[in-house]
mmCIF file of N, CA and C in Angstrom:
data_model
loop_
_atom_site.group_PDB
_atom_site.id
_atom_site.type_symbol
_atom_site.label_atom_id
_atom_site.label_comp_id
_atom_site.label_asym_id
_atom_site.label_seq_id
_atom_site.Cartn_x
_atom_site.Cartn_y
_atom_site.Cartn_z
ATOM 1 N N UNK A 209 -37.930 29.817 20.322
ATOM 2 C CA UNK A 209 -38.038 31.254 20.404
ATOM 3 C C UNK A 209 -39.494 31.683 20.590
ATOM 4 N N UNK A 210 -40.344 30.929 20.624
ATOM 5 C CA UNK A 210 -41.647 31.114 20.898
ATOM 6 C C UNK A 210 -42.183 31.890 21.972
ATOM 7 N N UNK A 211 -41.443 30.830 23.261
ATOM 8 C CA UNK A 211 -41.390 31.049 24.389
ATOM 9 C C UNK A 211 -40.771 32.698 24.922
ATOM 10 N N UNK A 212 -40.217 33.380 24.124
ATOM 11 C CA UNK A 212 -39.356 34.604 23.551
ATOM 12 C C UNK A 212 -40.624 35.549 23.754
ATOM 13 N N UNK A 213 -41.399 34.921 22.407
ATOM 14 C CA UNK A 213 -42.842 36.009 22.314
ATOM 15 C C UNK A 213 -43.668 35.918 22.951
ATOM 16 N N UNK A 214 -43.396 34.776 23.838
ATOM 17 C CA UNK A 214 -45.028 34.576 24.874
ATOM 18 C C UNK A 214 -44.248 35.717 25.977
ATOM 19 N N UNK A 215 -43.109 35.522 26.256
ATOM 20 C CA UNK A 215 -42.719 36.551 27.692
ATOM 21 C C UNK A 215 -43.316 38.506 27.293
ATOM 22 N N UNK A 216 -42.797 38.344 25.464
ATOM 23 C CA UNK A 216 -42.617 39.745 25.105
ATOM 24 C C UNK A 216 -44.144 40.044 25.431
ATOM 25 N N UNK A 217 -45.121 38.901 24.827
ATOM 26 C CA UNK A 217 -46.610 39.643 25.036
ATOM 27 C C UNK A 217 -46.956 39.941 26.302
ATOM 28 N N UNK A 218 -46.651 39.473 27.347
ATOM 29 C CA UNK A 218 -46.778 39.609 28.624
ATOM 30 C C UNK A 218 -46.811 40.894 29.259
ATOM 31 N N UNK A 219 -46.102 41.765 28.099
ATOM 32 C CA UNK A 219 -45.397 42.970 28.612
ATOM 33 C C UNK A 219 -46.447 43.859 29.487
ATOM 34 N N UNK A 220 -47.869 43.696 28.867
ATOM 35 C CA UNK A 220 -48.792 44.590 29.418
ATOM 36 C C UNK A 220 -49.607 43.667 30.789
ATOM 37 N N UNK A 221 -48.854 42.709 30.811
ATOM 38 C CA UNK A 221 -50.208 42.246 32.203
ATOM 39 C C UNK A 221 -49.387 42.279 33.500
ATOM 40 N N UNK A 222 -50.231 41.900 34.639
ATOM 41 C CA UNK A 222 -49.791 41.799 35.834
ATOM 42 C C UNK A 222 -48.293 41.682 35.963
ATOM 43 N N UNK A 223 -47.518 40.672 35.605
ATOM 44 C CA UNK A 223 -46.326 40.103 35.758
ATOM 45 C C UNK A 223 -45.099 40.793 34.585
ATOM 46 N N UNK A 224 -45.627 41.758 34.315
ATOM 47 C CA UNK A 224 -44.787 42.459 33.293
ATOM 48 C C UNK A 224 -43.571 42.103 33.273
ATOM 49 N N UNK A 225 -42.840 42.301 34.273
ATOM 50 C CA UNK A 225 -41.442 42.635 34.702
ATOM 51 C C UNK A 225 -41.002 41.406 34.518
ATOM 52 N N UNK A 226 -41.364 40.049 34.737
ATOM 53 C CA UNK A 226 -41.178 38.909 35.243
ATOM 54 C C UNK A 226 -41.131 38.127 33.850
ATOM 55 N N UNK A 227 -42.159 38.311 32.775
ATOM 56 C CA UNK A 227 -42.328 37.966 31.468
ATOM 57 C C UNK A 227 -41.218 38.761 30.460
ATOM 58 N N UNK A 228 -40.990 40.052 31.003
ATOM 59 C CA UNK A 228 -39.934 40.418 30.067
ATOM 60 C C UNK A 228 -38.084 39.684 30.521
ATOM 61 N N UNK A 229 -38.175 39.739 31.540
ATOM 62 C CA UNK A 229 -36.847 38.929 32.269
ATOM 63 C C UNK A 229 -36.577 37.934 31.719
ATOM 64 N N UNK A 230 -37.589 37.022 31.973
ATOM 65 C CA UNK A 230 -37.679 35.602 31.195
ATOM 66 C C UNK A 230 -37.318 35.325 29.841
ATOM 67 N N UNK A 231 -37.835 35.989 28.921
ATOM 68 C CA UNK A 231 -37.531 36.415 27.563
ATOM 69 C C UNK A 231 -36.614 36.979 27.186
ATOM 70 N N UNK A 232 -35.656 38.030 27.880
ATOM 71 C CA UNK A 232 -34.577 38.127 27.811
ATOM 72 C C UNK A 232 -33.377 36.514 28.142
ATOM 73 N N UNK A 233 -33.395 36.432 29.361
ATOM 74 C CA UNK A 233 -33.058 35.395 29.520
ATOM 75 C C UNK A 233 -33.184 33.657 28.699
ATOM 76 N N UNK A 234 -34.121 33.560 28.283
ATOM 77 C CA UNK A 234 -34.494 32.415 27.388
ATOM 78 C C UNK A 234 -33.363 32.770 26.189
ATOM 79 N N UNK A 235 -33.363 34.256 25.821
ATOM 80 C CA UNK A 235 -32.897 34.814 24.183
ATOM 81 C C UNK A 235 -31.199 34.271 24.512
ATOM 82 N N UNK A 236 -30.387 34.428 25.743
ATOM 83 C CA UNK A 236 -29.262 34.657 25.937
ATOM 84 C C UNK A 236 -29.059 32.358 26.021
ATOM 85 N N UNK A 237 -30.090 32.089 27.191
ATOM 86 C CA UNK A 237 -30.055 30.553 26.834
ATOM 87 C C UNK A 237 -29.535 30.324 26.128
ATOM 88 N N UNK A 238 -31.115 30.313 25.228
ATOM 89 C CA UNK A 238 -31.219 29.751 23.722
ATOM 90 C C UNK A 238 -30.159 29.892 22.738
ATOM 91 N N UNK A 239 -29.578 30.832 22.835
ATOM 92 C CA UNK A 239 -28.133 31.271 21.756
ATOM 93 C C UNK A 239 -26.858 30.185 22.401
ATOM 94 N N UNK A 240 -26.356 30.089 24.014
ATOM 95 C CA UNK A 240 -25.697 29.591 24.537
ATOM 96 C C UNK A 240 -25.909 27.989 24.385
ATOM 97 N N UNK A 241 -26.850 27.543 24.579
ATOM 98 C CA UNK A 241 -26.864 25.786 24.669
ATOM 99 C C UNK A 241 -26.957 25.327 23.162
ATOM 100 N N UNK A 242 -27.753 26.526 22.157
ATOM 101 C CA UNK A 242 -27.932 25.751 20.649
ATOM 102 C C UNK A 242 -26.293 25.995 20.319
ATOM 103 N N UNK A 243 -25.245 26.912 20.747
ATOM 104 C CA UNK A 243 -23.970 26.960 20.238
ATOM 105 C C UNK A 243 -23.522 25.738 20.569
ATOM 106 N N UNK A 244 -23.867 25.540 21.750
ATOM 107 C CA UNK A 244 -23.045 23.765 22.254
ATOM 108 C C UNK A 244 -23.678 22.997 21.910
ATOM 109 N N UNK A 245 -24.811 23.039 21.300
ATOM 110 C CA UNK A 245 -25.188 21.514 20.019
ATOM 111 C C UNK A 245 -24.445 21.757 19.019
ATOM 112 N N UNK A 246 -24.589 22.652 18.394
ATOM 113 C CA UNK A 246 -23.773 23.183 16.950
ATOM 114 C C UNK A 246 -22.647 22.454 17.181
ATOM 115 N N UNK A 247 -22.224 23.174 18.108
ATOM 116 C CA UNK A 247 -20.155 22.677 18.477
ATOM 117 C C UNK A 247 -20.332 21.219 18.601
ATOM 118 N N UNK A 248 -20.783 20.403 19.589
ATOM 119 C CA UNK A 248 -21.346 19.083 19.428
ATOM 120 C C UNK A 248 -21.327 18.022 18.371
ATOM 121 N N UNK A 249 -22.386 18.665 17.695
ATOM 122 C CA UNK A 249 -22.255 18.043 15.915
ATOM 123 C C UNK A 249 -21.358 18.320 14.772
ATOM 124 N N UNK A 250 -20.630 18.948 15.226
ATOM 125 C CA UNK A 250 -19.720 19.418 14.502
ATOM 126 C C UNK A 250 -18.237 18.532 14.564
ATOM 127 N N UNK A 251 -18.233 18.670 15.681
ATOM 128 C CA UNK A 251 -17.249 17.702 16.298
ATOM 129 C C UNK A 251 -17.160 15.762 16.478
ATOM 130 N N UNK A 252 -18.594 15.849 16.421
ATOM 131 C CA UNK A 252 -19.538 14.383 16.005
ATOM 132 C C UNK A 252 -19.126 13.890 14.119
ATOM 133 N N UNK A 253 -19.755 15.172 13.797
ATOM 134 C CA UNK A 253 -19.284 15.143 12.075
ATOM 135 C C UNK A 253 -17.749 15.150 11.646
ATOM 136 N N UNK A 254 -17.143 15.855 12.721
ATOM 137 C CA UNK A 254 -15.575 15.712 12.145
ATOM 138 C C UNK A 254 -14.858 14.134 12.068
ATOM 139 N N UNK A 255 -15.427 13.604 13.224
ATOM 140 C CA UNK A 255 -15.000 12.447 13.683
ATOM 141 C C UNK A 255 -16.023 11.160 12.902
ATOM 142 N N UNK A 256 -17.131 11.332 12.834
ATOM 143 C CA UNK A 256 -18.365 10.182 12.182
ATOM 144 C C UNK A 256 -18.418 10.139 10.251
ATOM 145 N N UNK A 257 -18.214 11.558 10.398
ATOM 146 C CA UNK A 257 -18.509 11.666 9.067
ATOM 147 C C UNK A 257 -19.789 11.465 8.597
ATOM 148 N N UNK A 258 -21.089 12.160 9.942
ATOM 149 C CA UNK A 258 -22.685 11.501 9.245
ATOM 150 C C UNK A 258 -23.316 12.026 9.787
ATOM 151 N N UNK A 259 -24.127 12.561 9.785
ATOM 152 C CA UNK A 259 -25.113 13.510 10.569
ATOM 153 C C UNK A 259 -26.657 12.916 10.952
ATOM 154 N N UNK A 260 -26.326 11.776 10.409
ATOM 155 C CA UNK A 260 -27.591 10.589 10.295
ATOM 156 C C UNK A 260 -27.857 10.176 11.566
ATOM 157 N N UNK A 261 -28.993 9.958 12.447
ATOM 158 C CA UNK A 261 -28.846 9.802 13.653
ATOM 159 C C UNK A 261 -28.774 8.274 13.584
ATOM 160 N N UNK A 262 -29.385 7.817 12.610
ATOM 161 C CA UNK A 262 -29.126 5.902 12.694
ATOM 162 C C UNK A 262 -27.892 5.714 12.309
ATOM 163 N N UNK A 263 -27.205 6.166 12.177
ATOM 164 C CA UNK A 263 -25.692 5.925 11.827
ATOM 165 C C UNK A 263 -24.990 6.370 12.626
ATOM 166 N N UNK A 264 -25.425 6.690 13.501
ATOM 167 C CA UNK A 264 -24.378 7.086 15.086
ATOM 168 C C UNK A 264 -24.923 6.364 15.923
ATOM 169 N N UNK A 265 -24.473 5.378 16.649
ATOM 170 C CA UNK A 265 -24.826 4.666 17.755
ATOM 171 C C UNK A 265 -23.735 4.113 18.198
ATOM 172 N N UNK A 266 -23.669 4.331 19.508
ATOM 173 C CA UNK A 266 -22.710 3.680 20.993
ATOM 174 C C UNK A 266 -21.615 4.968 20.624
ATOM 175 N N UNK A 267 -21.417 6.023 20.289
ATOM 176 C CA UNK A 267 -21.058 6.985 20.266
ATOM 177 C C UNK A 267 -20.183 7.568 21.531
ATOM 178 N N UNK A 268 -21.275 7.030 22.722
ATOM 179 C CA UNK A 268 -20.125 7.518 24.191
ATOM 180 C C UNK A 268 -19.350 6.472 25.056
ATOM 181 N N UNK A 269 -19.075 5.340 24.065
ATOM 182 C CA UNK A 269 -17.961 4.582 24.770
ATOM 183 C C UNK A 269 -16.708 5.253 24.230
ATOM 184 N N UNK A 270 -16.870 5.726 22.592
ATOM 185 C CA UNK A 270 -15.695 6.183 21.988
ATOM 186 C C UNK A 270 -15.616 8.072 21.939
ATOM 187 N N UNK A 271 -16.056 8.157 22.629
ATOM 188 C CA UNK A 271 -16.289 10.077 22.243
ATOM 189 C C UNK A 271 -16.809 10.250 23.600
ATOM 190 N N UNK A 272 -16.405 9.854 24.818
ATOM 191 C CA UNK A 272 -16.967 10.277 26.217
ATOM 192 C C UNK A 272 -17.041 12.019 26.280
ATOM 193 N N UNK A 273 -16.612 12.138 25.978
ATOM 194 C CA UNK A 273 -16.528 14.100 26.285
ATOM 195 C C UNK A 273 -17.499 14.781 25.276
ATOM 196 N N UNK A 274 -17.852 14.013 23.769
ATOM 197 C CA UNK A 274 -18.938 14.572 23.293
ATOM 198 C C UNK A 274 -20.299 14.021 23.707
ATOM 199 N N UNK A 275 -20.270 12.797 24.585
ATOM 200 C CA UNK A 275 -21.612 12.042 25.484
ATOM 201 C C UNK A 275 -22.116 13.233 26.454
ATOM 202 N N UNK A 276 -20.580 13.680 26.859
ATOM 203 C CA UNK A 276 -21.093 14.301 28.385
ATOM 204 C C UNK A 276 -21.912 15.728 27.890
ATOM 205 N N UNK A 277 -21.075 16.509 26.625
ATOM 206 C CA UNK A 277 -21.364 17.794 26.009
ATOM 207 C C UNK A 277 -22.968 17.133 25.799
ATOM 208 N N UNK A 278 -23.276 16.595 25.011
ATOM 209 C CA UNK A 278 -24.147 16.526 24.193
ATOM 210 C C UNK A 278 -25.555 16.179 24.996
ATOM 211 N N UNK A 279 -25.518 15.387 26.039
ATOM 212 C CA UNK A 279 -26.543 15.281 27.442
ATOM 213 C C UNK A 279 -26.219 16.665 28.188
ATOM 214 N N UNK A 280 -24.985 17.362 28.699
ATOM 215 C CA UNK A 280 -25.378 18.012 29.138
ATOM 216 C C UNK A 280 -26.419 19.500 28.282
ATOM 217 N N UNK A 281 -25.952 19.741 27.118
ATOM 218 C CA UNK A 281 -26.294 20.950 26.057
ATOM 219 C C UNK A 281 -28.140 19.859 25.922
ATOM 220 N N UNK A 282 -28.218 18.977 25.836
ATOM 221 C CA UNK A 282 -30.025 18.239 25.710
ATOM 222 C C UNK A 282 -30.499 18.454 26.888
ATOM 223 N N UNK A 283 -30.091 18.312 27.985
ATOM 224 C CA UNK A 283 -30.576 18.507 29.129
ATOM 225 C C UNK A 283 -30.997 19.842 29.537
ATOM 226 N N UNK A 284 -30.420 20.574 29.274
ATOM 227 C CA UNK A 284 -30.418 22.131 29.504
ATOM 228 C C UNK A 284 -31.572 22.561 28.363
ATOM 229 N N UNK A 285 -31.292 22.503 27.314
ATOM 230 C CA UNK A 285 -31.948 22.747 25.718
ATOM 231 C C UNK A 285 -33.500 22.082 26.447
ATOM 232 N N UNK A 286 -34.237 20.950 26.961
ATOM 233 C CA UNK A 286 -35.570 20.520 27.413
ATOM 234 C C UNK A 286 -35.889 21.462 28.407
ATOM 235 N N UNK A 287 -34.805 22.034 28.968
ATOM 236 C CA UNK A 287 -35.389 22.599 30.510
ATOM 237 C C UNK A 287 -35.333 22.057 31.826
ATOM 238 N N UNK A 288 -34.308 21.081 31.529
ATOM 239 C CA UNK A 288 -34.302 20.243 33.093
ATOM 240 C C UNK A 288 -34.322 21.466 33.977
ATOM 241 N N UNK A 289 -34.873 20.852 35.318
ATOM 242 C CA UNK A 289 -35.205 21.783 36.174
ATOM 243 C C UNK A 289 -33.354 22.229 36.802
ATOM 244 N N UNK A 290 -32.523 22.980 37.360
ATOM 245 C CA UNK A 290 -31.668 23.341 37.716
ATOM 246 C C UNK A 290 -30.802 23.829 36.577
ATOM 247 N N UNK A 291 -30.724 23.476 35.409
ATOM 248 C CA UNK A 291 -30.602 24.254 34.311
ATOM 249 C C UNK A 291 -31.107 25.631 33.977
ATOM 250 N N UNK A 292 -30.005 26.745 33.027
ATOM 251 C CA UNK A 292 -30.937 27.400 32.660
ATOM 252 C C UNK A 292 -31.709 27.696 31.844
ATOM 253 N N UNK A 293 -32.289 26.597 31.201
ATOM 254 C CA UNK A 293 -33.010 26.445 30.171
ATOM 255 C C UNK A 293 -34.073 26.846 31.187
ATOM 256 N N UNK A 294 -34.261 25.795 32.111
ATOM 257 C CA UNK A 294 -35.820 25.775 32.919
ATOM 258 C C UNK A 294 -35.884 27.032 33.999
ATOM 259 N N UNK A 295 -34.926 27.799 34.338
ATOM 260 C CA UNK A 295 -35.078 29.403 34.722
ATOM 261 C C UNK A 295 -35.839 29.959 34.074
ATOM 262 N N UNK A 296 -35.063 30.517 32.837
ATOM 263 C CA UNK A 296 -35.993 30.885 31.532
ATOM 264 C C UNK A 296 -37.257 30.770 31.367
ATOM 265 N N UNK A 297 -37.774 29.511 31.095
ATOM 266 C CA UNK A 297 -38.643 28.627 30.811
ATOM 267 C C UNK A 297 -40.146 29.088 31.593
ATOM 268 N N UNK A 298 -39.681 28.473 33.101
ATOM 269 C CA UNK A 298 -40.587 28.891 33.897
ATOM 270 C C UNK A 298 -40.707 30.802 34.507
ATOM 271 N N UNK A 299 -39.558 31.500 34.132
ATOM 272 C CA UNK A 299 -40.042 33.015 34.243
ATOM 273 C C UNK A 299 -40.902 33.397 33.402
ATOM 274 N N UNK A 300 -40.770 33.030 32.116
ATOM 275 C CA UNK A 300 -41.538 33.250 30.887
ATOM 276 C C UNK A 300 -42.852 32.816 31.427
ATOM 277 N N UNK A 301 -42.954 31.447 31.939
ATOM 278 C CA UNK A 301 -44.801 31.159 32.469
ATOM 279 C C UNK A 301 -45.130 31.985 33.274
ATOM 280 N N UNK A 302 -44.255 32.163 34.659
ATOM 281 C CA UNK A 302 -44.737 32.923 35.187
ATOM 282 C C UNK A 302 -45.244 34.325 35.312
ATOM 283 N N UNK A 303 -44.687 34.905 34.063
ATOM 284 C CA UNK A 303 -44.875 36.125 33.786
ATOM 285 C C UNK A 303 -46.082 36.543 32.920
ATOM 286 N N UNK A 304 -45.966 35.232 32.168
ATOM 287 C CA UNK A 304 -47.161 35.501 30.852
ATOM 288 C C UNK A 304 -48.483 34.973 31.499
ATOM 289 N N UNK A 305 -48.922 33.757 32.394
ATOM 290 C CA UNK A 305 -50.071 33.285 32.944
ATOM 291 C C UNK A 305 -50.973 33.909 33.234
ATOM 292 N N UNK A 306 -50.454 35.023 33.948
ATOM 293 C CA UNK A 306 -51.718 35.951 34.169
ATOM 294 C C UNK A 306 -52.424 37.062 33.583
ATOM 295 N N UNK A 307 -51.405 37.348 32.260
ATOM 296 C CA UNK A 307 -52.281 38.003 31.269
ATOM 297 C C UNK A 307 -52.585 37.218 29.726
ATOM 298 N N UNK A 308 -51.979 35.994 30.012
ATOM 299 C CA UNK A 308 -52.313 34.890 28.683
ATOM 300 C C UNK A 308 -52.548 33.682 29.008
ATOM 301 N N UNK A 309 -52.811 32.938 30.183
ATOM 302 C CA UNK A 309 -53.762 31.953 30.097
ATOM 303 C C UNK A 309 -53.196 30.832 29.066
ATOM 304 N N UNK A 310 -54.821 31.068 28.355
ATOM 305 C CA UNK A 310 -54.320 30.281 27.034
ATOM 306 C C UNK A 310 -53.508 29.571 26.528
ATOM 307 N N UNK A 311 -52.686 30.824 25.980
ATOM 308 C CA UNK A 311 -51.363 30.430 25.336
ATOM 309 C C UNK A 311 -49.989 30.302 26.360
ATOM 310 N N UNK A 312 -49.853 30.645 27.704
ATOM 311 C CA UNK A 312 -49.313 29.722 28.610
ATOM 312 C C UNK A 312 -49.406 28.071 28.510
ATOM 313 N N UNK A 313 -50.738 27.724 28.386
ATOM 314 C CA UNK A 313 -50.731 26.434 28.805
ATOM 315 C C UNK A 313 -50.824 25.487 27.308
ATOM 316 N N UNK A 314 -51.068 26.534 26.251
ATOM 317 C CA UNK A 314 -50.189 25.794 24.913
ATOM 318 C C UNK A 314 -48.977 25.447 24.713
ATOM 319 N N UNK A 315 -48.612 26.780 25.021
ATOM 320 C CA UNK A 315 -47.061 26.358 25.327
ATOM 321 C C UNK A 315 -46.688 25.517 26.441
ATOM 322 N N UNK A 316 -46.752 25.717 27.336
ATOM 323 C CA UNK A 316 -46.859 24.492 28.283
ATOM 324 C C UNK A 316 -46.595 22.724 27.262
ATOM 325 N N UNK A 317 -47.361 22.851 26.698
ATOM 326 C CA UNK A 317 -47.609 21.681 26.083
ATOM 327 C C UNK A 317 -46.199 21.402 25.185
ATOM 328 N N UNK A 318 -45.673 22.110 24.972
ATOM 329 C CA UNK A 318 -44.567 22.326 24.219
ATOM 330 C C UNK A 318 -43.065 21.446 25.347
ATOM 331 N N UNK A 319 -43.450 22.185 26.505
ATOM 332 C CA UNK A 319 -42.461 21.577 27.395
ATOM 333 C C UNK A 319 -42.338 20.343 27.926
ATOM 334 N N UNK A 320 -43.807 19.945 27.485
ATOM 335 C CA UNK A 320 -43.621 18.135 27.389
ATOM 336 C C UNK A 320 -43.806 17.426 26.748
ATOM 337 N N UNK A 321 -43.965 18.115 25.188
ATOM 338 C CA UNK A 321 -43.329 17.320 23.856
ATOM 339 C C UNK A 321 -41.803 16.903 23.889
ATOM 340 N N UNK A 322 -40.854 18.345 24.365
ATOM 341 C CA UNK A 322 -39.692 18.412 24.017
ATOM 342 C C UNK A 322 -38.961 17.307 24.899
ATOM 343 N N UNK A 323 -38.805 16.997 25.686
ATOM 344 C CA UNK A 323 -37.958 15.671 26.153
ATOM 345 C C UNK A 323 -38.163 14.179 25.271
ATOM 346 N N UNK A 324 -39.016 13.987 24.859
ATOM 347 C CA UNK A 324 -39.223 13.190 24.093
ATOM 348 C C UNK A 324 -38.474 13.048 22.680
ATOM 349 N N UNK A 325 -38.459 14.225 21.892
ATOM 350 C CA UNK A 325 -37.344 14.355 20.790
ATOM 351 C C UNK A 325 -35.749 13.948 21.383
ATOM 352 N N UNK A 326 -35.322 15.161 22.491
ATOM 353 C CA UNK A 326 -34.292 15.496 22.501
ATOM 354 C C UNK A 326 -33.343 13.867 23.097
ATOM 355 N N UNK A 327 -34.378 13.121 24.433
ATOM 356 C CA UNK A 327 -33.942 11.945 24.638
ATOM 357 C C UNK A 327 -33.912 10.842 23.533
ATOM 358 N N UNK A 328 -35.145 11.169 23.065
ATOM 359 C CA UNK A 328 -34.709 10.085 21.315
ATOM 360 C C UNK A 328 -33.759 10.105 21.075
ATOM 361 N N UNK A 329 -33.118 11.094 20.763
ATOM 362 C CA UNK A 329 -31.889 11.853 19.987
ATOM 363 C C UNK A 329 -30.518 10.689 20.838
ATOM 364 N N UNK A 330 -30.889 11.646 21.701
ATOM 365 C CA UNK A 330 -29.445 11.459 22.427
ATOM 366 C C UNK A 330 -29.057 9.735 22.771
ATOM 367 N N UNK A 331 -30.245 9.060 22.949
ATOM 368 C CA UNK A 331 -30.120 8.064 23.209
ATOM 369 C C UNK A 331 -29.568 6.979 21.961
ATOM 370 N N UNK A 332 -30.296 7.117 20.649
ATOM 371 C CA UNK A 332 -30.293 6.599 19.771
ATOM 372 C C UNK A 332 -28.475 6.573 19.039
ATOM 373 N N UNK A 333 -28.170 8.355 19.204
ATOM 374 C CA UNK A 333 -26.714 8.514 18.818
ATOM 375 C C UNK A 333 -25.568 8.442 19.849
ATOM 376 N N UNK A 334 -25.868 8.376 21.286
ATOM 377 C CA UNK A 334 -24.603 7.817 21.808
ATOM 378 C C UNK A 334 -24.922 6.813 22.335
ATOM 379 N N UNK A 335 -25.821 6.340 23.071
ATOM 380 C CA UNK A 335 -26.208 4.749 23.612
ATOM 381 C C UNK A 335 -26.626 3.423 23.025
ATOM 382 N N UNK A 336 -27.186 3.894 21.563
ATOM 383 C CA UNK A 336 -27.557 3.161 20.819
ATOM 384 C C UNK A 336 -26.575 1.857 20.311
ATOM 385 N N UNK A 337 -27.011 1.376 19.579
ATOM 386 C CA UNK A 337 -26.194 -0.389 18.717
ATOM 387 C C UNK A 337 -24.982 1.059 17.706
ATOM 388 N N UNK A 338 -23.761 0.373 17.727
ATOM 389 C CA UNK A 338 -23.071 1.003 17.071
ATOM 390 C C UNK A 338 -22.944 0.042 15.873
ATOM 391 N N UNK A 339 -22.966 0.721 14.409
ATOM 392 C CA UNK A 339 -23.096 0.084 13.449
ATOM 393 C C UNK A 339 -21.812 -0.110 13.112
ATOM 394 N N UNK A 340 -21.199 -1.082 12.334
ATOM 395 C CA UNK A 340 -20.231 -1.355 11.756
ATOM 396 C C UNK A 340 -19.394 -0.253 11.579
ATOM 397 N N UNK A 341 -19.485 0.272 10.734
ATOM 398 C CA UNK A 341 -18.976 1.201 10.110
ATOM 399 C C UNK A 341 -18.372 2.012 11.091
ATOM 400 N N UNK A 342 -18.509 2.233 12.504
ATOM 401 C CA UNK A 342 -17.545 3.124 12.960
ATOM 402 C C UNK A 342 -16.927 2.693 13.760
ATOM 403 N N UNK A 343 -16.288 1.665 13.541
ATOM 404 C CA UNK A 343 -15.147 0.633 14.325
ATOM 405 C C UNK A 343 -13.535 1.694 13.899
ATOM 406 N N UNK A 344 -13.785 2.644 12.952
ATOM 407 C CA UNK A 344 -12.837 3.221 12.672
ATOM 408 C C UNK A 344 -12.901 3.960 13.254
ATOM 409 N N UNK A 345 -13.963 5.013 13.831
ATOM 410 C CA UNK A 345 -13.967 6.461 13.979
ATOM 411 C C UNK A 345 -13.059 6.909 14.692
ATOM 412 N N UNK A 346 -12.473 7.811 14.779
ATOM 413 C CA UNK A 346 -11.513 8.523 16.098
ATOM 414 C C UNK A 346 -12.248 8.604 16.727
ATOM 415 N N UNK A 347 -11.481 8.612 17.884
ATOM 416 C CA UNK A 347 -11.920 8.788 19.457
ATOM 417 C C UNK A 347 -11.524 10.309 19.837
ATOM 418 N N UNK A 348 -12.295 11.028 20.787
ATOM 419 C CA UNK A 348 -12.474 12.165 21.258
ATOM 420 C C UNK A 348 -12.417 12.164 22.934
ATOM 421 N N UNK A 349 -11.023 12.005 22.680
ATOM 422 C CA UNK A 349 -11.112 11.935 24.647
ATOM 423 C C UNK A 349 -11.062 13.444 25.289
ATOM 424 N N UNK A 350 -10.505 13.983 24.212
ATOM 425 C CA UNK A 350 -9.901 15.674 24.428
ATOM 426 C C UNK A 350 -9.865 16.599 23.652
ATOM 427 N N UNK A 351 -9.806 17.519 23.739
ATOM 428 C CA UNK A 351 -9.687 18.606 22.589
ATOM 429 C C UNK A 351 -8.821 19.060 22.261
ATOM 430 N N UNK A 352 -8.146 19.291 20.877
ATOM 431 C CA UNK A 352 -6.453 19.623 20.370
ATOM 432 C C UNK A 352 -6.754 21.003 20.458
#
């Protein structure tokens, strides 16, 4: 939501229009893709029983439809480019750059921390060594 207040400060420079868009847009994102992690883990937890990320591994041989949710809702959530995370993302720069500088390119910095978490993540809990323990889990081919 940062990225929220960098568009809002924008409001007074060159790109006004463009920084407030963005920030709107990021707000509507951000609510939409964190619901489909929520839903995600939720559905991960119904079935795992663990919210532990070392205790979820190989996750999308047995739960293909929460592999696909869960890369696609990470993918979007970093900003891949054709997503609308990275619409957002980059209106917000473009809007704020020319009256904030600065804190554009702090934030900036932000956008290439975040793939690094989110692929950790994803990799570790569905691609990862599956531990013992969930030789039981239900499988999630579909939704009841």
């Amino acid at each position: 939501m940062g990225f929220v207040l960098l568009g809002l400060a924008s409001a007074n420079g060159a790109a006004a229009t463009l920084g407030m868009t963005g920030a709107a847009l990021q707000m509507f994102t951000h609510g939409t893709i964190t619901g489909l992690l929520f839903l995600t883990v939720g559905f991960i937890y119904e079935r795992a029983h663990t919210r532990h990320i070392p205790d979820l591994g190989g996750l999308s041989g047995r739960m293909p439809f929460l592999a696909t949710s869960l890369l696609i809702a990470g993918l979007a959530s970093l900003g891949l480019p054709g997503t609308s995370g990275f619409v957002a993302e980059i209106t917000i720069f473009l809007g704020s750059f020319p009256a904030w500088k600065i804190f554009a390119i702090i934030a900036a910095s932000g956008v290439v921390l975040t793939p690094g978490y989110i692929l950790w993540m994803i990799q570790r809990a569905m691609f990862g060594e599956r531990p013992a323990h969930h030789e039981s889990s239900r499988m999630l081919l579909y939704l009841k």
